[in-house]
Amino acid sequence: MEARETHMSWVFLTDELVYKLKKPVRHAFLDFSTIRKRHLYCNEELRLNARLAAETYRRVVPLCRGASGHLGLGGSGRVVDWLVEMKRLPQSDMLDERIVSGRLTAAEINKVARTLTAFYALGQAEIADGGAYLRHLTGEQRINRAILLRPELALSDIASGALVMVDSLLQRLWPRIEARILSGVIVEGHGDLRPEHVCLCQPPQIIDCLEFNRSMRIIDPYDEVNYLGLECEMLGAPWIRPLLVEALQNRLPDRPNADLLALYGGFRALLRARLCVAHLLDKPVRHPEKWRPLAIRYIRQTEREILSVRSPSIRKSTPVYGDA
């Protein structure tokens, strides 16, 4: 058995199955601090991932301590925790691996695109809860600014311009996003749509939906698909993004204009830069040589996203956001 650790879970891999055990942690955006809450979110993970990866997610199983004191999955004894059981997917067929190895076709991307567009088309319009999307954009952008400008990270000279670009574009396009909410475009999506969460098997399996915070899943489908395309571009496959966006447009015709897509891409790239440098604030820091160069790459990508539309309203100012 192989064990892997993430910020929020321990993942145990056998030849055929994967078991995820949530850590007893609490952050501003999640709370796994009790067995009851971990059980709740295991069930949420199973329910939500059934939407895009029904053949992968199998069940929630108890971790029990028997009379002898030994731990075991299922069976008798006192329940001490809960795990999500999944089918193990072939690593060689994950989208990020396929991009890096050059084993990828447009037909395979089109199958993923059709899966996603059908998913969004069936989603309920989040009009009443759509304000959560604007709160997410503005709240995360404030955190981006707070983290990326921390003096000890020495990124201010690099990040400040990108921050202003996203701030200004978000301020200008705020009414347009509000209009999209009212028109029913916003839905409950995946929440963390990245290439490492897409398996190119038959049918495609899109895993690791963000289960612990519904407000972070309320999203414009074009934002989410554009983000997947951006991450593919960061891995060296810029041709994937246009295919994904075009497929979505064929099913959901309310495509944003270039300015709004640029905002979505710039915001997501800046968020990823922040998440990279956040690793440098951990104790201990794992792979310290990795995070700063990667954060700088994402900051430069932010600039490319925003400057691609060359908006005259992008200015050096401090934003005043509307009320979400």
CSV table of N, CA and C in Angstrom, one decimal, residues 11-174:
chain,number,residue,atom,x,y,z
A,11,VAL,N,-4.1,9.9,1.9
A,11,VAL,CA,-4.7,9.1,0.8
A,11,VAL,C,-3.9,7.8,0.7
A,12,PHE,N,-4.6,6.6,0.8
A,12,PHE,CA,-4.0,5.3,0.8
A,12,PHE,C,-4.3,4.6,-0.5
A,13,LEU,N,-3.3,4.1,-1.2
A,13,LEU,CA,-3.6,3.5,-2.5
A,13,LEU,C,-3.2,2.0,-2.5
A,14,THR,N,-4.1,1.2,-2.9
A,14,THR,CA,-3.8,-0.2,-3.2
A,14,THR,C,-3.8,-0.4,-4.7
A,15,ASP,N,-3.6,-1.6,-5.1
A,15,ASP,CA,-3.6,-1.9,-6.6
A,15,ASP,C,-4.8,-1.5,-7.3
A,16,GLU,N,-6.0,-1.7,-6.6
A,16,GLU,CA,-7.3,-1.4,-7.3
A,16,GLU,C,-8.1,-0.3,-6.7
A,17,LEU,N,-7.9,0.0,-5.4
A,17,LEU,CA,-8.7,0.9,-4.7
A,17,LEU,C,-7.9,2.1,-4.1
A,18,VAL,N,-8.6,3.1,-3.7
A,18,VAL,CA,-8.0,4.3,-3.1
A,18,VAL,C,-8.9,4.6,-1.9
A,19,TYR,N,-8.3,4.9,-0.7
A,19,TYR,CA,-9.1,5.3,0.5
A,19,TYR,C,-8.6,6.7,0.9
A,20,LYS,N,-9.5,7.6,1.1
A,20,LYS,CA,-9.2,9.0,1.5
A,20,LYS,C,-9.7,9.2,3.0
A,21,LEU,N,-8.8,9.6,3.8
A,21,LEU,CA,-9.0,9.9,5.2
A,21,LEU,C,-8.8,11.4,5.5
A,22,LYS,N,-9.9,12.1,5.9
A,22,LYS,CA,-9.7,13.5,6.1
A,22,LYS,C,-9.0,13.8,7.4
A,23,LYS,N,-8.2,14.8,7.4
A,23,LYS,CA,-7.4,15.2,8.6
A,23,LYS,C,-8.4,15.9,9.5
A,24,PRO,N,-8.2,15.9,10.8
A,24,PRO,CA,-9.0,16.6,11.8
A,24,PRO,C,-8.5,18.1,11.9
A,25,VAL,N,-8.7,18.8,10.8
A,25,VAL,CA,-8.3,20.2,10.7
A,25,VAL,C,-9.4,21.1,10.5
A,26,ARG,N,-9.2,22.4,10.9
A,26,ARG,CA,-10.2,23.4,10.7
A,26,ARG,C,-9.5,24.7,10.2
A,27,HIS,N,-10.0,25.2,9.1
A,27,HIS,CA,-9.6,26.5,8.5
A,27,HIS,C,-10.8,27.4,8.3
A,28,ALA,N,-10.5,28.6,7.8
A,28,ALA,CA,-11.6,29.5,7.5
A,28,ALA,C,-12.6,29.0,6.6
A,29,PHE,N,-12.2,28.2,5.6
A,29,PHE,CA,-13.0,27.7,4.5
A,29,PHE,C,-13.5,26.3,4.7
A,30,LEU,N,-13.1,25.5,5.8
A,30,LEU,CA,-13.5,24.2,6.0
A,30,LEU,C,-13.4,23.8,7.5
A,31,ASP,N,-14.1,22.8,7.9
A,31,ASP,CA,-14.1,22.3,9.2
A,31,ASP,C,-14.2,20.8,9.3
A,32,PHE,N,-13.1,20.1,9.4
A,32,PHE,CA,-13.1,18.7,9.6
A,32,PHE,C,-12.7,18.3,11.0
A,33,SER,N,-13.0,19.1,12.0
A,33,SER,CA,-12.4,19.0,13.3
A,33,SER,C,-13.0,17.8,14.1
A,34,THR,N,-14.2,17.3,13.8
A,34,THR,CA,-14.8,16.3,14.5
A,34,THR,C,-15.2,15.1,13.6
A,35,ILE,N,-15.3,13.9,14.3
A,35,ILE,CA,-15.7,12.7,13.5
A,35,ILE,C,-17.0,12.9,12.8
A,36,ARG,N,-18.0,13.6,13.4
A,36,ARG,CA,-19.3,13.8,12.8
A,36,ARG,C,-19.1,14.6,11.6
A,37,LYS,N,-18.3,15.7,11.6
A,37,LYS,CA,-18.1,16.5,10.5
A,37,LYS,C,-17.4,15.8,9.3
A,38,ARG,N,-16.4,15.0,9.7
A,38,ARG,CA,-15.7,14.3,8.7
A,38,ARG,C,-16.6,13.3,8.0
A,39,HIS,N,-17.5,12.6,8.8
A,39,HIS,CA,-18.5,11.7,8.2
A,39,HIS,C,-19.4,12.5,7.2
A,40,LEU,N,-19.9,13.6,7.7
A,40,LEU,CA,-20.7,14.5,6.8
A,40,LEU,C,-20.0,14.8,5.5
A,41,TYR,N,-18.8,15.2,5.5
A,41,TYR,CA,-18.1,15.6,4.3
A,41,TYR,C,-17.6,14.4,3.5
A,42,CYS,N,-17.4,13.3,4.1
A,42,CYS,CA,-17.2,12.0,3.3
A,42,CYS,C,-18.5,11.7,2.4
A,43,ASN,N,-19.6,11.8,3.1
A,43,ASN,CA,-20.9,11.6,2.3
A,43,ASN,C,-21.1,12.7,1.3
A,44,GLU,N,-20.7,13.9,1.6
A,44,GLU,CA,-20.9,15.0,0.6
A,44,GLU,C,-19.9,14.7,-0.6
A,45,GLU,N,-18.7,14.2,-0.3
A,45,GLU,CA,-17.8,13.9,-1.4
A,45,GLU,C,-18.3,12.8,-2.3
A,46,LEU,N,-18.9,11.8,-1.7
A,46,LEU,CA,-19.5,10.7,-2.5
A,46,LEU,C,-20.6,11.3,-3.3
A,47,ARG,N,-21.5,12.0,-2.7
A,47,ARG,CA,-22.7,12.6,-3.5
A,47,ARG,C,-22.3,13.5,-4.6
A,48,LEU,N,-21.4,14.4,-4.3
A,48,LEU,CA,-21.1,15.4,-5.3
A,48,LEU,C,-20.3,14.8,-6.5
A,49,ASN,N,-19.4,13.9,-6.2
A,49,ASN,CA,-18.5,13.3,-7.2
A,49,ASN,C,-19.3,12.3,-8.1
A,50,ALA,N,-20.5,11.9,-7.6
A,50,ALA,CA,-21.3,11.0,-8.4
A,50,ALA,C,-21.8,11.7,-9.7
A,51,ARG,N,-21.7,13.0,-9.7
A,51,ARG,CA,-22.2,13.8,-10.8
A,51,ARG,C,-21.2,13.6,-12.0
A,52,LEU,N,-19.9,13.6,-11.8
A,52,LEU,CA,-19.0,13.5,-12.9
A,52,LEU,C,-18.0,12.4,-12.8
A,53,ALA,N,-18.1,11.5,-11.8
A,53,ALA,CA,-17.2,10.4,-11.7
A,53,ALA,C,-17.9,9.2,-10.9
A,54,ALA,N,-19.1,8.9,-11.4
A,54,ALA,CA,-20.0,7.9,-10.8
A,54,ALA,C,-19.3,6.5,-10.7
A,55,GLU,N,-18.5,6.2,-11.7
A,55,GLU,CA,-17.8,4.9,-11.8
A,55,GLU,C,-16.6,4.8,-10.9
A,56,THR,N,-16.2,6.0,-10.3
A,56,THR,CA,-15.0,6.0,-9.5
A,56,THR,C,-15.3,6.0,-8.0
A,57,TYR,N,-16.3,6.7,-7.6
A,57,TYR,CA,-16.6,6.8,-6.2
A,57,TYR,C,-17.5,5.7,-5.8
A,58,ARG,N,-17.1,4.9,-4.8
A,58,ARG,CA,-17.8,3.7,-4.4
A,58,ARG,C,-18.7,3.8,-3.2
A,59,ARG,N,-18.1,4.2,-2.1
A,59,ARG,CA,-18.9,4.2,-0.8
A,59,ARG,C,-18.1,4.9,0.3
A,60,VAL,N,-18.8,5.2,1.4
A,60,VAL,CA,-18.1,5.7,2.6
A,60,VAL,C,-18.0,4.5,3.6
A,61,VAL,N,-16.8,4.3,4.1
A,61,VAL,CA,-16.6,3.1,5.0
A,61,VAL,C,-16.1,3.6,6.3
A,62,PRO,N,-16.6,2.9,7.4
A,62,PRO,CA,-16.1,3.3,8.8
A,62,PRO,C,-14.7,2.7,9.0
A,63,LEU,N,-13.9,3.4,9.8
A,63,LEU,CA,-12.7,2.8,10.3
A,63,LEU,C,-13.0,2.5,11.8
A,64,CYS,N,-12.9,1.2,12.1
A,64,CYS,CA,-13.3,0.7,13.4
A,64,CYS,C,-12.1,0.2,14.2
A,65,ARG,N,-12.3,0.3,15.5
A,65,ARG,CA,-11.3,-0.3,16.4
A,65,ARG,C,-12.0,-1.4,17.2
A,66,GLY,N,-11.5,-2.6,16.9
A,66,GLY,CA,-12.1,-3.8,17.5
A,66,GLY,C,-11.7,-4.0,19.0
A,67,ALA,N,-12.2,-5.1,19.5
A,67,ALA,CA,-12.0,-5.4,21.0
A,67,ALA,C,-10.5,-5.6,21.2
A,68,SER,N,-9.7,-6.1,20.2
A,68,SER,CA,-8.3,-6.3,20.4
A,68,SER,C,-7.5,-5.0,20.3
A,69,GLY,N,-8.1,-3.9,19.9
A,69,GLY,CA,-7.4,-2.7,19.7
A,69,GLY,C,-6.9,-2.4,18.3
A,70,HIS,N,-7.1,-3.4,17.4
A,70,HIS,CA,-6.7,-3.2,16.0
A,70,HIS,C,-7.7,-2.5,15.2
A,71,LEU,N,-7.2,-1.7,14.3
A,71,LEU,CA,-8.0,-0.9,13.4
A,71,LEU,C,-8.4,-1.7,12.1
A,72,GLY,N,-9.6,-1.5,11.6
A,72,GLY,CA,-10.0,-2.2,10.4
A,72,GLY,C,-11.1,-1.5,9.7
A,73,LEU,N,-11.2,-1.6,8.4
A,73,LEU,CA,-12.3,-1.0,7.7
A,73,LEU,C,-13.6,-1.8,7.7
A,74,GLY,N,-14.6,-1.2,8.1
A,74,GLY,CA,-15.9,-1.9,8.3
A,74,GLY,C,-15.9,-2.8,9.4
A,75,GLY,N,-16.8,-3.8,9.4
A,75,GLY,CA,-16.8,-4.8,10.5
A,75,GLY,C,-17.3,-4.2,11.8
A,76,SER,N,-16.9,-4.9,12.9
A,76,SER,CA,-17.5,-4.5,14.2
A,76,SER,C,-16.4,-3.7,14.9
A,77,GLY,N,-16.9,-3.1,16.0
A,77,GLY,CA,-16.0,-2.3,16.9
A,77,GLY,C,-16.5,-0.9,16.9
A,78,ARG,N,-15.8,-0.1,17.6
A,78,ARG,CA,-16.1,1.4,17.7
A,78,ARG,C,-15.6,2.1,16.5
A,79,VAL,N,-16.5,2.9,15.9
A,79,VAL,CA,-16.1,3.8,14.8
A,79,VAL,C,-15.2,4.9,15.3
A,80,VAL,N,-14.0,5.0,14.7
A,80,VAL,CA,-13.1,6.1,15.1
A,80,VAL,C,-12.9,7.1,14.0
A,81,ASP,N,-13.3,6.8,12.8
A,81,ASP,CA,-13.2,7.7,11.7
A,81,ASP,C,-13.9,7.1,10.5
A,82,TRP,N,-13.9,7.9,9.4
A,82,TRP,CA,-14.6,7.5,8.1
A,82,TRP,C,-13.7,7.8,7.0
A,83,LEU,N,-13.8,6.9,5.9
A,83,LEU,CA,-13.0,7.1,4.7
A,83,LEU,C,-13.9,7.0,3.5
A,84,VAL,N,-13.5,7.7,2.4
A,84,VAL,CA,-14.1,7.5,1.1
A,84,VAL,C,-13.3,6.5,0.3
A,85,GLU,N,-14.1,5.5,-0.2
A,85,GLU,CA,-13.5,4.4,-1.0
A,85,GLU,C,-13.7,4.7,-2.5
A,86,MET,N,-12.6,4.6,-3.3
A,86,MET,CA,-12.7,4.9,-4.7
A,86,MET,C,-12.0,3.9,-5.5
A,87,LYS,N,-12.4,3.7,-6.7
A,87,LYS,CA,-11.7,2.9,-7.7
A,87,LYS,C,-10.4,3.6,-8.0
A,88,ARG,N,-9.3,2.9,-8.1
A,88,ARG,CA,-8.0,3.6,-8.5
A,88,ARG,C,-8.0,3.8,-10.0
A,89,LEU,N,-7.8,5.0,-10.4
A,89,LEU,CA,-7.7,5.3,-11.8
A,89,LEU,C,-6.2,5.2,-12.3
A,90,PRO,N,-6.0,4.9,-13.6
A,90,PRO,CA,-4.6,4.8,-14.1
A,90,PRO,C,-4.0,6.1,-14.2
A,91,GLN,N,-2.9,6.3,-13.5
A,91,GLN,CA,-2.2,7.6,-13.4
A,91,GLN,C,-1.8,8.0,-14.9
A,92,SER,N,-1.4,7.1,-15.7
A,92,SER,CA,-1.0,7.4,-17.0
A,92,SER,C,-2.1,8.0,-17.9
A,93,ASP,N,-3.3,7.9,-17.5
A,93,ASP,CA,-4.4,8.4,-18.2
A,93,ASP,C,-5.0,9.7,-17.7
A,94,MET,N,-4.4,10.3,-16.6
A,94,MET,CA,-4.8,11.6,-16.1
A,94,MET,C,-4.4,12.6,-17.1
A,95,LEU,N,-5.2,13.7,-17.2
A,95,LEU,CA,-5.0,14.7,-18.3
A,95,LEU,C,-3.6,15.3,-18.2
A,96,ASP,N,-3.2,15.7,-17.0
A,96,ASP,CA,-1.8,16.3,-16.8
A,96,ASP,C,-0.7,15.4,-17.3
A,97,GLU,N,-0.8,14.1,-17.0
A,97,GLU,CA,0.2,13.1,-17.5
A,97,GLU,C,0.2,13.0,-19.0
A,98,ARG,N,-1.0,13.0,-19.6
A,98,ARG,CA,-1.1,12.9,-21.0
A,98,ARG,C,-0.5,14.1,-21.7
A,99,ILE,N,-0.8,15.3,-21.1
A,99,ILE,CA,-0.2,16.5,-21.8
A,99,ILE,C,1.3,16.5,-21.7
A,100,VAL,N,1.9,16.1,-20.6
A,100,VAL,CA,3.3,16.1,-20.4
A,100,VAL,C,4.0,15.1,-21.3
A,101,SER,N,3.3,14.0,-21.5
A,101,SER,CA,3.9,12.9,-22.3
A,101,SER,C,3.6,13.0,-23.8
A,102,GLY,N,2.7,14.0,-24.1
A,102,GLY,CA,2.3,14.2,-25.5
A,102,GLY,C,1.4,13.2,-26.1
A,103,ARG,N,0.7,12.4,-25.2
A,103,ARG,CA,-0.2,11.4,-25.7
A,103,ARG,C,-1.7,11.8,-25.5
A,104,LEU,N,-2.1,12.7,-26.4
A,104,LEU,CA,-3.4,13.4,-26.2
A,104,LEU,C,-3.9,13.8,-27.6
A,105,THR,N,-5.2,13.5,-27.8
A,105,THR,CA,-5.8,13.9,-29.1
A,105,THR,C,-7.0,14.9,-28.8
A,106,ALA,N,-7.3,15.6,-29.9
A,106,ALA,CA,-8.5,16.5,-29.8
A,106,ALA,C,-9.8,15.8,-29.6
A,107,ALA,N,-9.9,14.5,-30.1
A,107,ALA,CA,-11.1,13.7,-29.9
A,107,ALA,C,-11.3,13.4,-28.4
A,108,GLU,N,-10.2,13.2,-27.7
A,108,GLU,CA,-10.3,12.9,-26.2
A,108,GLU,C,-10.7,14.2,-25.5
A,109,ILE,N,-10.2,15.3,-25.9
A,109,ILE,CA,-10.6,16.6,-25.2
A,109,ILE,C,-12.1,16.9,-25.5
A,110,ASN,N,-12.5,16.6,-26.7
A,110,ASN,CA,-13.9,16.8,-27.0
A,110,ASN,C,-14.8,15.9,-26.2
A,111,LYS,N,-14.4,14.7,-25.8
A,111,LYS,CA,-15.2,13.9,-25.0
A,111,LYS,C,-15.3,14.5,-23.6
A,112,VAL,N,-14.2,15.0,-23.1
A,112,VAL,CA,-14.3,15.7,-21.8
A,112,VAL,C,-15.2,16.9,-21.9
A,113,ALA,N,-15.0,17.7,-23.0
A,113,ALA,CA,-15.9,18.9,-23.1
A,113,ALA,C,-17.3,18.5,-23.2
A,114,ARG,N,-17.7,17.5,-23.8
A,114,ARG,CA,-19.1,17.1,-23.9
A,114,ARG,C,-19.6,16.7,-22.5
A,115,THR,N,-18.8,16.0,-21.7
A,115,THR,CA,-19.2,15.6,-20.4
A,115,THR,C,-19.4,16.9,-19.5
A,116,LEU,N,-18.5,17.8,-19.6
A,116,LEU,CA,-18.7,19.0,-18.8
A,116,LEU,C,-19.9,19.9,-19.3
A,117,THR,N,-20.1,20.0,-20.6
A,117,THR,CA,-21.2,20.9,-21.1
A,117,THR,C,-22.5,20.2,-20.7
A,118,ALA,N,-22.6,18.9,-20.8
A,118,ALA,CA,-23.9,18.3,-20.3
A,118,ALA,C,-24.1,18.5,-18.8
A,119,PHE,N,-23.1,18.5,-18.1
A,119,PHE,CA,-23.2,18.7,-16.6
A,119,PHE,C,-23.7,20.1,-16.3
A,120,TYR,N,-23.1,21.1,-17.0
A,120,TYR,CA,-23.5,22.5,-16.7
A,120,TYR,C,-24.9,22.7,-17.2
A,121,ALA,N,-25.2,22.2,-18.4
A,121,ALA,CA,-26.6,22.4,-19.0
A,121,ALA,C,-27.7,21.9,-18.1
A,122,LEU,N,-27.4,20.8,-17.3
A,122,LEU,CA,-28.4,20.2,-16.4
A,122,LEU,C,-28.4,20.9,-15.1
A,123,GLY,N,-27.4,21.8,-14.8
A,123,GLY,CA,-27.3,22.5,-13.5
A,123,GLY,C,-28.5,23.5,-13.3
A,124,GLN,N,-28.9,23.6,-12.1
A,124,GLN,CA,-29.9,24.6,-11.7
A,124,GLN,C,-29.3,25.9,-11.6
A,125,ALA,N,-30.0,26.9,-12.2
A,125,ALA,CA,-29.5,28.3,-12.1
A,125,ALA,C,-29.5,28.8,-10.7
A,126,GLU,N,-28.3,29.3,-10.3
A,126,GLU,CA,-28.1,29.8,-8.9
A,126,GLU,C,-28.4,31.3,-8.9
A,127,ILE,N,-29.6,31.7,-8.9
A,127,ILE,CA,-29.9,33.1,-8.9
A,127,ILE,C,-29.9,33.6,-7.5
A,128,ALA,N,-30.7,33.0,-6.6
A,128,ALA,CA,-30.8,33.4,-5.2
A,128,ALA,C,-29.4,33.3,-4.5
A,129,ASP,N,-28.6,32.3,-4.8
A,129,ASP,CA,-27.3,32.1,-4.2
A,129,ASP,C,-26.2,32.6,-5.0
A,130,GLY,N,-26.5,33.3,-6.1
A,130,GLY,CA,-25.4,33.7,-7.0
A,130,GLY,C,-24.5,34.7,-6.5
A,131,GLY,N,-24.9,35.5,-5.5
A,131,GLY,CA,-24.1,36.4,-4.8
A,131,GLY,C,-22.8,35.8,-4.2
A,132,ALA,N,-22.9,34.5,-3.9
A,132,ALA,CA,-21.8,33.8,-3.4
A,132,ALA,C,-20.6,33.8,-4.4
A,133,TYR,N,-20.9,33.9,-5.6
A,133,TYR,CA,-19.9,33.9,-6.7
A,133,TYR,C,-19.1,35.2,-6.6
A,134,LEU,N,-19.8,36.3,-6.5
A,134,LEU,CA,-19.1,37.6,-6.4
A,134,LEU,C,-18.4,37.7,-5.1
A,135,ARG,N,-18.9,37.2,-4.1
A,135,ARG,CA,-18.2,37.3,-2.8
A,135,ARG,C,-16.9,36.4,-2.8
A,136,HIS,N,-17.0,35.3,-3.5
A,136,HIS,CA,-15.8,34.5,-3.7
A,136,HIS,C,-14.7,35.2,-4.5
A,137,LEU,N,-15.1,35.9,-5.6
A,137,LEU,CA,-14.1,36.6,-6.4
A,137,LEU,C,-13.5,37.7,-5.6
A,138,THR,N,-14.3,38.5,-4.9
A,138,THR,CA,-13.7,39.6,-4.2
A,138,THR,C,-13.0,39.2,-2.9
A,139,GLY,N,-13.5,38.2,-2.2
A,139,GLY,CA,-12.9,37.8,-1.0
A,139,GLY,C,-11.5,37.1,-1.3
A,140,GLU,N,-11.5,36.3,-2.3
A,140,GLU,CA,-10.2,35.6,-2.6
A,140,GLU,C,-9.2,36.6,-3.2
A,141,GLN,N,-9.7,37.6,-3.9
A,141,GLN,CA,-8.8,38.6,-4.4
A,141,GLN,C,-8.2,39.5,-3.3
A,142,ARG,N,-8.9,39.7,-2.2
A,142,ARG,CA,-8.4,40.4,-1.1
A,142,ARG,C,-7.3,39.6,-0.4
A,143,ILE,N,-7.5,38.3,-0.3
A,143,ILE,CA,-6.5,37.4,0.3
A,143,ILE,C,-5.3,37.3,-0.7
A,144,ASN,N,-5.5,37.2,-2.0
A,144,ASN,CA,-4.4,37.3,-2.9
A,144,ASN,C,-3.5,38.4,-2.6
A,145,ARG,N,-4.1,39.6,-2.5
A,145,ARG,CA,-3.3,40.8,-2.2
A,145,ARG,C,-2.6,40.7,-0.9
A,146,ALA,N,-3.3,40.2,0.2
A,146,ALA,CA,-2.6,40.2,1.5
A,146,ALA,C,-1.5,39.2,1.5
A,147,ILE,N,-1.6,38.1,0.8
A,147,ILE,CA,-0.5,37.1,0.8
A,147,ILE,C,0.6,37.4,-0.1
A,148,LEU,N,0.3,37.8,-1.3
A,148,LEU,CA,1.4,38.0,-2.3
A,148,LEU,C,2.2,39.3,-2.0
A,149,LEU,N,1.7,40.2,-1.2
A,149,LEU,CA,2.4,41.4,-0.9
A,149,LEU,C,3.1,41.3,0.5
A,150,ARG,N,3.1,40.1,1.1
A,150,ARG,CA,3.8,39.9,2.4
A,150,ARG,C,5.3,40.2,2.2
A,151,PRO,N,5.9,41.0,3.0
A,151,PRO,CA,7.3,41.4,2.7
A,151,PRO,C,8.3,40.2,2.7
A,152,GLU,N,8.1,39.2,3.5
A,152,GLU,CA,9.0,38.1,3.6
A,152,GLU,C,9.0,37.3,2.3
A,153,LEU,N,8.0,37.4,1.5
A,153,LEU,CA,8.0,36.6,0.3
A,153,LEU,C,8.7,37.4,-0.9
A,154,ALA,N,8.9,38.7,-0.7
A,154,ALA,CA,9.7,39.5,-1.7
A,154,ALA,C,9.1,39.3,-3.1
A,155,LEU,N,7.8,39.4,-3.2
A,155,LEU,CA,7.1,39.3,-4.5
A,155,LEU,C,6.4,40.6,-4.9
A,156,SER,N,6.5,41.6,-4.0
A,156,SER,CA,5.7,42.8,-4.3
A,156,SER,C,6.0,43.5,-5.6
A,157,ASP,N,7.3,43.6,-6.0
A,157,ASP,CA,7.6,44.2,-7.3
A,157,ASP,C,7.0,43.4,-8.5
A,158,ILE,N,6.9,42.1,-8.3
A,158,ILE,CA,6.4,41.2,-9.4
A,158,ILE,C,4.9,41.2,-9.4
A,159,ALA,N,4.3,41.1,-8.2
A,159,ALA,CA,2.9,40.9,-8.1
A,159,ALA,C,2.0,42.1,-8.1
A,160,SER,N,2.5,43.2,-7.7
A,160,SER,CA,1.6,44.4,-7.5
A,160,SER,C,0.9,44.8,-8.8
A,161,GLY,N,1.6,44.8,-9.9
A,161,GLY,CA,1.0,45.2,-11.1
A,161,GLY,C,-0.1,44.2,-11.5
A,162,ALA,N,0.1,42.9,-11.4
A,162,ALA,CA,-0.9,41.9,-11.7
A,162,ALA,C,-2.2,42.1,-10.8
A,163,LEU,N,-1.9,42.4,-9.5
A,163,LEU,CA,-3.0,42.6,-8.6
A,163,LEU,C,-3.9,43.8,-9.0
A,164,VAL,N,-3.2,44.9,-9.4
A,164,VAL,CA,-4.0,46.0,-9.8
A,164,VAL,C,-4.8,45.7,-11.1
A,165,MET,N,-4.2,45.0,-12.0
A,165,MET,CA,-4.9,44.6,-13.2
A,165,MET,C,-6.2,43.9,-12.9
A,166,VAL,N,-6.1,42.9,-12.1
A,166,VAL,CA,-7.3,42.1,-11.7
A,166,VAL,C,-8.3,42.9,-10.9
A,167,ASP,N,-7.8,43.7,-10.0
A,167,ASP,CA,-8.7,44.6,-9.2
A,167,ASP,C,-9.5,45.5,-10.1
A,168,SER,N,-8.8,46.2,-11.0
A,168,SER,CA,-9.5,47.2,-11.9
A,168,SER,C,-10.5,46.5,-12.8
A,169,LEU,N,-10.1,45.4,-13.4
A,169,LEU,CA,-11.0,44.7,-14.3
A,169,LEU,C,-12.3,44.2,-13.6
A,170,LEU,N,-12.0,43.7,-12.4
A,170,LEU,CA,-13.2,43.2,-11.6
A,170,LEU,C,-14.1,44.3,-11.2
A,171,GLN,N,-13.5,45.5,-10.8
A,171,GLN,CA,-14.4,46.6,-10.5
A,171,GLN,C,-15.2,47.0,-11.7
A,172,ARG,N,-14.6,47.1,-12.9
A,172,ARG,CA,-15.3,47.5,-14.1
A,172,ARG,C,-16.4,46.5,-14.6
A,173,LEU,N,-16.1,45.2,-14.4
A,173,LEU,CA,-17.0,44.2,-14.9
A,173,LEU,C,-18.0,43.7,-13.9
A,174,TRP,N,-18.0,44.3,-12.7
A,174,TRP,CA,-18.9,43.9,-11.6
A,174,TRP,C,-20.4,43.8,-12.1
